Amino acid sequence: MNGVETAGPNAEQIKFWNSDGGANFVRHQTALDGMLGPYGRKAMAAGGLKNGDVVLDIGCGCGDSSIEMSRRVGTTGEVVGVDISEVMLQRAEDLAAHQELTNVFFELADVEVDSMHRDSFDLAFSRFGIMFFNDPVVALRNVHKVLHDEGRLAFTCWQTLDKSPWIALQMQSVLPLLAEEDRPAPADPNAPGPFSFGNPDRLNKILTEAGFCNIQMEPYAPSVALFGLKDMEEVLDFALEVGPAKAFFAEMDKKTTATARDAVRAAYQPYLTDEGVVMEAAAWIVTADKT
Ligand SMILES: C[S@@+](CC[C@H](N)C(=O)[O-])C[C@H]1O[C@@H](n2cnc3c(N)ncnc32)[C@H](O)[C@@H]1O
């Protein structure tokens, strides 16, 4: 792995994914892969992933999608996973080594800033690793550049926050318990983050400006059991550790923490089934061609 520039336009994301954000993904990898896997496979199918393809996996994280694609492209194909998180890439490398895979490689690189060291990928793919760029047009131009002329782009990203009750409900339940001055200002929906590609018109414009053609966006909103867990208390432990209300919980006294947890539990309760807390989690499956 080479070093990634920790200053630069994505400094904040680099810090996040090398601290709490990355650590959470490493710690809970199995549960998160279980939850996110179906979205990735849908994007692989939409992108026409096939034997022999040379694939760039953008924001590959702990490597689950890269490893799955390396098996699908066979020994004549290759997958290069790139990411800004050393801790997540270390996990990815360990997994690939453990499985003795020889056609998957991982590189520490900021897709917006760094060169990807080649220019002839068949497919640029991402499973929720493409919405965090300070300037998405610049980053996607970089991706466009490293595809060969018949190259394709296929990725999955979340729709807008209001379509993701598993995240939105948590904040809605906790906000009334915070003093007025502690409530966060409404987030900019277009700022780098999980929902920044939610607006299809904006996403279409970004991809067009980056040079992509034949842009298609299909909604995909399966019902998912949160974090693959069946027990409500385990779901709450997990959700409050990785979710957006975590920062507020850290500031609360014991009594308020218990009240806040009760509030999130009450909001999740209507969705509790034998399979766990089951909600729709709406993503886009996006495809485009280089030319
Ligand atoms: C939500 S995680 C998804 C990880 C993985 N694709 C998965 O599905 O488990 C987002 C990933 O994007 C990576 N990322 C964010 N900004 C990036 C950038 N500018 N260049 C490369 N990777 C980036 C993060 O480090 C993180 O691993």
Coordinates of C-alpha atoms and ligand atoms in Angstrom, one line a residue:
M1 CA 0.0 0.0 0.0
N2 CA 1.2 3.5 -0.7
G3 CA 0.5 6.5 1.6
V4 CA -2.7 8.6 1.1
E5 CA -2.4 12.3 1.4
T6 CA -4.2 13.2 4.7
A7 CA -4.5 16.8 3.9
G8 CA -6.3 17.6 0.6
P9 CA -10.0 18.0 -0.2
N10 CA -11.1 14.8 1.5
A11 CA -9.1 15.2 4.7
E12 CA -12.2 15.0 6.9
Q13 CA -13.3 11.7 5.3
I14 CA -9.8 10.3 5.5
K15 CA -9.8 11.1 9.2
F16 CA -13.2 9.5 9.7
W17 CA -12.6 6.3 7.8
N18 CA -9.2 5.8 9.5
S19 CA -10.8 6.2 13.0
D20 CA -14.4 5.5 14.1
G21 CA -15.9 4.9 10.7
G22 CA -13.3 2.4 9.6
A23 CA -13.1 0.7 13.0
N24 CA -16.9 0.2 13.1
F25 CA -16.8 -1.5 9.6
V26 CA -13.9 -3.7 10.7
R27 CA -15.5 -4.7 14.0
H28 CA -19.0 -5.4 12.5
Q29 CA -17.8 -6.6 9.1
T30 CA -19.9 -9.8 9.0
A31 CA -23.1 -8.1 9.9
L32 CA -22.5 -5.2 7.5
D33 CA -21.5 -7.5 4.6
G34 CA -24.7 -9.5 5.2
M35 CA -26.8 -6.4 5.0
L36 CA -25.0 -4.7 2.1
G37 CA -24.1 -7.8 0.0
P38 CA -27.4 -8.0 -1.9
Y39 CA -27.1 -4.4 -3.1
G40 CA -23.6 -5.0 -4.3
R41 CA -24.6 -8.2 -6.2
K42 CA -27.5 -6.3 -7.8
A43 CA -24.9 -3.7 -9.0
M44 CA -22.5 -6.4 -10.2
A45 CA -25.3 -7.9 -12.3
A46 CA -26.4 -4.5 -13.6
G47 CA -22.8 -3.8 -14.7
G48 CA -22.6 -7.1 -16.6
L49 CA -19.7 -8.3 -14.5
K50 CA -18.2 -11.3 -16.4
N51 CA -15.3 -13.7 -16.6
G52 CA -12.1 -12.0 -17.6
D53 CA -13.1 -8.5 -16.5
V54 CA -10.5 -6.1 -15.0
V55 CA -12.4 -4.3 -12.3
L56 CA -11.9 -1.2 -10.1
D57 CA -13.7 -1.4 -6.8
I58 CA -14.1 2.2 -5.6
G59 CA -14.1 2.6 -1.8
C60 CA -13.8 -1.1 -1.4
G61 CA -13.5 -0.9 2.4
C62 CA -12.9 -4.3 4.0
G63 CA -12.9 -6.0 0.6
D64 CA -16.0 -8.1 0.6
S65 CA -17.2 -7.0 -2.9
S66 CA -13.7 -7.0 -4.3
I67 CA -13.2 -10.6 -3.2
E68 CA -16.6 -11.7 -4.5
M69 CA -15.8 -10.1 -7.9
S70 CA -12.3 -11.6 -8.0
R71 CA -14.0 -15.0 -7.9
R72 CA -16.5 -14.1 -10.5
V73 CA -13.9 -12.7 -13.0
G74 CA -11.8 -15.9 -12.8
T75 CA -8.1 -16.2 -13.3
T76 CA -8.1 -14.2 -16.5
G77 CA -9.7 -11.2 -14.7
E78 CA -8.5 -9.0 -11.9
V79 CA -9.9 -6.7 -9.3
V80 CA -8.2 -3.6 -7.8
G81 CA -9.9 -2.3 -4.6
V82 CA -9.0 1.3 -3.7
D83 CA -9.8 3.0 -0.5
I84 CA -8.6 5.8 1.8
S85 CA -8.9 3.7 5.0
E86 CA -5.7 1.9 6.0
V87 CA -7.5 -0.1 8.7
M88 CA -10.2 -1.3 6.3
L89 CA -7.7 -2.2 3.6
Q90 CA -5.6 -4.1 6.1
R91 CA -8.7 -6.3 6.8
A92 CA -9.3 -6.7 3.0
E93 CA -5.7 -7.8 2.4
D94 CA -5.8 -10.2 5.3
L95 CA -9.0 -11.8 4.0
A96 CA -7.6 -12.1 0.4
A97 CA -4.4 -13.6 1.7
H98 CA -6.3 -16.0 3.9
Q99 CA -8.2 -17.2 0.9
E100 CA -5.0 -17.4 -1.2
L101 CA -6.5 -15.2 -3.9
T102 CA -4.0 -14.0 -6.5
N103 CA -6.2 -11.8 -8.7
V104 CA -7.3 -9.2 -6.2
F105 CA -5.2 -6.2 -5.1
F106 CA -5.7 -3.4 -2.7
E107 CA -4.4 0.2 -3.0
L108 CA -4.5 3.0 -0.5
A109 CA -5.7 5.9 -2.8
D110 CA -8.1 8.8 -2.8
V111 CA -10.1 8.4 -6.0
E112 CA -10.6 12.2 -6.3
V113 CA -6.9 12.9 -6.0
D114 CA -4.6 10.0 -6.8
S115 CA -3.8 8.2 -10.0
M116 CA -5.2 4.6 -10.2
H117 CA -1.9 3.5 -11.9
R118 CA -3.7 2.0 -15.0
D119 CA -6.1 3.2 -17.7
S120 CA -7.9 0.1 -19.0
F121 CA -10.5 -1.1 -16.6
D122 CA -13.5 -2.9 -18.0
L123 CA -15.7 -2.0 -15.1
A124 CA -15.6 0.6 -12.3
F125 CA -17.8 -0.7 -9.5
S126 CA -18.8 0.5 -6.1
R127 CA -20.9 -0.7 -3.2
F128 CA -21.7 2.4 -1.2
G129 CA -18.1 3.7 -1.5
I130 CA -18.7 6.5 -4.0
M131 CA -20.7 9.2 -2.2
F132 CA -18.0 10.7 0.0
F133 CA -16.0 12.9 -2.4
N134 CA -15.6 16.6 -1.8
D135 CA -15.9 17.2 -5.5
P136 CA -17.7 14.2 -7.1
V137 CA -17.3 15.5 -10.6
V138 CA -13.5 15.6 -10.3
A139 CA -13.5 12.1 -8.7
L140 CA -15.8 10.6 -11.3
R141 CA -13.7 12.2 -14.1
N142 CA -10.7 10.3 -12.7
V143 CA -12.8 7.1 -12.8
H144 CA -13.9 7.9 -16.4
K145 CA -10.3 8.3 -17.4
V146 CA -9.2 4.9 -16.2
L147 CA -11.9 3.0 -18.1
H148 CA -11.1 1.8 -21.6
D149 CA -13.4 3.0 -24.4
E150 CA -16.0 0.3 -23.9
G151 CA -15.7 0.4 -20.1
R152 CA -18.7 0.6 -17.8
L153 CA -19.6 2.1 -14.5
A154 CA -21.9 0.2 -12.0
F155 CA -22.6 1.1 -8.4
T156 CA -25.1 1.2 -5.6
C157 CA -25.7 4.2 -3.4
W158 CA -28.4 5.2 -1.0
Q159 CA -31.5 7.1 -2.0
T160 CA -32.3 10.2 0.1
L161 CA -32.4 10.0 3.9
D162 CA -36.2 10.1 4.1
K163 CA -36.2 6.7 2.2
S164 CA -33.9 5.2 4.9
P165 CA -36.1 4.9 8.1
W166 CA -33.4 2.8 9.7
I167 CA -31.2 5.8 9.9
A168 CA -33.8 8.6 10.0
L169 CA -35.9 7.1 12.8
Q170 CA -33.0 7.0 15.2
M171 CA -32.3 10.8 14.9
Q172 CA -36.0 11.6 14.9
S173 CA -36.4 9.7 18.2
V174 CA -33.4 11.3 19.9
L175 CA -33.8 14.9 18.8
P176 CA -36.7 15.9 21.1
L177 CA -34.5 14.8 24.0
L178 CA -31.8 17.3 23.2
A179 CA -31.7 20.8 24.4
E180 CA -32.6 23.3 21.6
E181 CA -28.9 24.6 21.5
D182 CA -27.6 21.0 21.2
R183 CA -29.7 20.1 18.2
P184 CA -27.7 19.9 15.0
A185 CA -28.5 22.2 12.1
P186 CA -30.2 20.2 9.3
A187 CA -27.4 18.6 7.3
D188 CA -26.7 19.7 3.7
P189 CA -28.2 16.7 1.7
N190 CA -25.5 17.2 -1.0
A191 CA -22.5 17.3 1.4
P192 CA -20.2 14.3 1.2
G193 CA -21.8 11.4 3.0
P194 CA -24.0 8.3 2.6
F195 CA -27.0 10.2 1.1
S196 CA -25.2 12.7 -1.1
F197 CA -26.1 10.8 -4.3
G198 CA -29.8 10.4 -3.3
N199 CA -31.2 13.0 -5.6
P200 CA -31.4 11.4 -9.1
D201 CA -31.3 14.7 -11.0
R202 CA -28.1 15.8 -9.1
L203 CA -26.5 12.4 -9.6
N204 CA -27.4 12.4 -13.4
K205 CA -25.8 15.9 -13.7
I206 CA -22.6 14.8 -11.8
L207 CA -22.2 11.7 -14.0
T208 CA -22.9 13.7 -17.2
E209 CA -20.3 16.4 -16.2
A210 CA -17.8 13.6 -15.5
G211 CA -18.2 12.4 -19.1
F212 CA -20.4 9.3 -18.7
C213 CA -23.1 8.3 -21.2
N214 CA -26.2 6.2 -21.2
I215 CA -26.8 6.8 -17.5
Q216 CA -29.5 4.5 -15.9
M217 CA -30.8 4.5 -12.3
E218 CA -33.0 1.8 -11.0
P219 CA -34.5 1.9 -7.5
Y220 CA -33.8 -1.1 -5.4
A221 CA -35.5 -1.2 -2.0
P222 CA -35.5 -4.6 -0.4
S223 CA -36.7 -5.2 3.1
V224 CA -33.7 -5.9 5.3
A225 CA -33.3 -7.2 8.8
L226 CA -31.2 -4.5 10.4
F227 CA -27.6 -5.6 10.8
G228 CA -28.7 -9.3 10.3
L229 CA -29.6 -9.4 14.0
K230 CA -32.9 -10.9 15.4
D231 CA -32.8 -9.5 18.9
M232 CA -34.1 -5.9 19.5
E233 CA -31.6 -5.1 22.2
E234 CA -28.7 -6.3 19.9
V235 CA -30.1 -4.2 17.1
L236 CA -30.2 -1.2 19.4
D237 CA -26.7 -1.8 20.6
F238 CA -25.5 -1.9 17.1
A239 CA -27.6 1.0 15.7
L240 CA -26.6 3.3 18.5
E241 CA -22.9 2.4 18.1
V242 CA -22.7 3.0 14.3
G243 CA -25.6 5.4 13.7
P244 CA -25.9 9.1 13.5
A245 CA -27.1 9.6 17.1
K246 CA -23.9 8.1 18.5
A247 CA -22.3 11.6 19.1
F248 CA -25.3 12.6 21.2
F249 CA -25.4 9.5 23.2
A250 CA -21.7 10.1 24.1
E251 CA -22.8 13.5 25.7
M252 CA -25.8 12.2 27.6
D253 CA -26.0 11.3 31.3
K254 CA -27.1 7.7 32.2
K255 CA -30.7 8.6 32.7
T256 CA -31.1 10.5 29.4
T257 CA -29.2 7.6 27.6
A258 CA -31.8 5.1 28.9
T259 CA -34.7 7.4 27.9
A260 CA -33.1 7.9 24.4
R261 CA -32.6 4.2 24.0
D262 CA -36.3 3.6 25.0
A263 CA -37.3 6.2 22.4
V264 CA -35.4 4.5 19.6
R265 CA -36.7 1.1 20.7
A266 CA -40.3 2.4 20.5
A267 CA -39.7 3.8 17.0
Y268 CA -38.3 0.4 15.8
Q269 CA -40.9 -1.7 17.6
P270 CA -43.5 -1.6 14.8
Y271 CA -40.9 -3.2 12.5
L272 CA -40.0 -6.1 14.8
T273 CA -40.6 -9.5 13.2
D274 CA -39.3 -13.0 13.8
E275 CA -36.4 -12.1 11.5
G276 CA -35.4 -9.0 13.5
V277 CA -36.2 -5.3 12.8
V278 CA -37.1 -5.4 9.2
M279 CA -37.3 -2.1 7.2
E280 CA -37.0 -1.0 3.6
A281 CA -33.6 0.5 2.8
A282 CA -33.8 2.2 -0.6
A283 CA -30.8 2.4 -2.9
W284 CA -30.1 3.3 -6.5
I285 CA -28.5 0.8 -8.8
V286 CA -26.7 3.0 -11.2
T287 CA -25.0 2.1 -14.5
A288 CA -23.3 4.2 -17.2
D289 CA -21.0 3.8 -20.1
K290 CA -17.7 5.5 -20.7
T291 CA -18.6 6.5 -24.3
Ligands
LIG1 C1 -19.8 3.0 3.5 S1 -18.2 2.4 3.3 C2 -18.4 1.1 2.1 C3 -17.3 0.2 2.1 C4 -17.4 -1.1 1.2 N1 -17.6 -0.7 -0.1 C5 -18.6 -1.9 1.7 O1 -19.6 -2.0 1.0 O2 -18.5 -2.5 2.8 C6 -17.5 3.7 2.3 C7 -16.1 3.5 1.9 O3 -15.6 4.5 1.0 C8 -14.3 4.9 1.3 N2 -14.0 6.2 0.7 C9 -14.5 7.4 1.1 N3 -14.0 8.4 0.4 C10 -13.1 7.8 -0.5 C11 -12.2 8.3 -1.5 N4 -12.1 9.7 -1.7 N5 -11.4 7.5 -2.2 C12 -11.5 6.1 -2.0 N6 -12.3 5.6 -1.0 C13 -13.1 6.4 -0.3 C14 -14.2 4.8 2.8 O4 -12.9 4.7 3.3 C15 -15.1 3.5 3.0 O5 -14.3 2.4 3.0

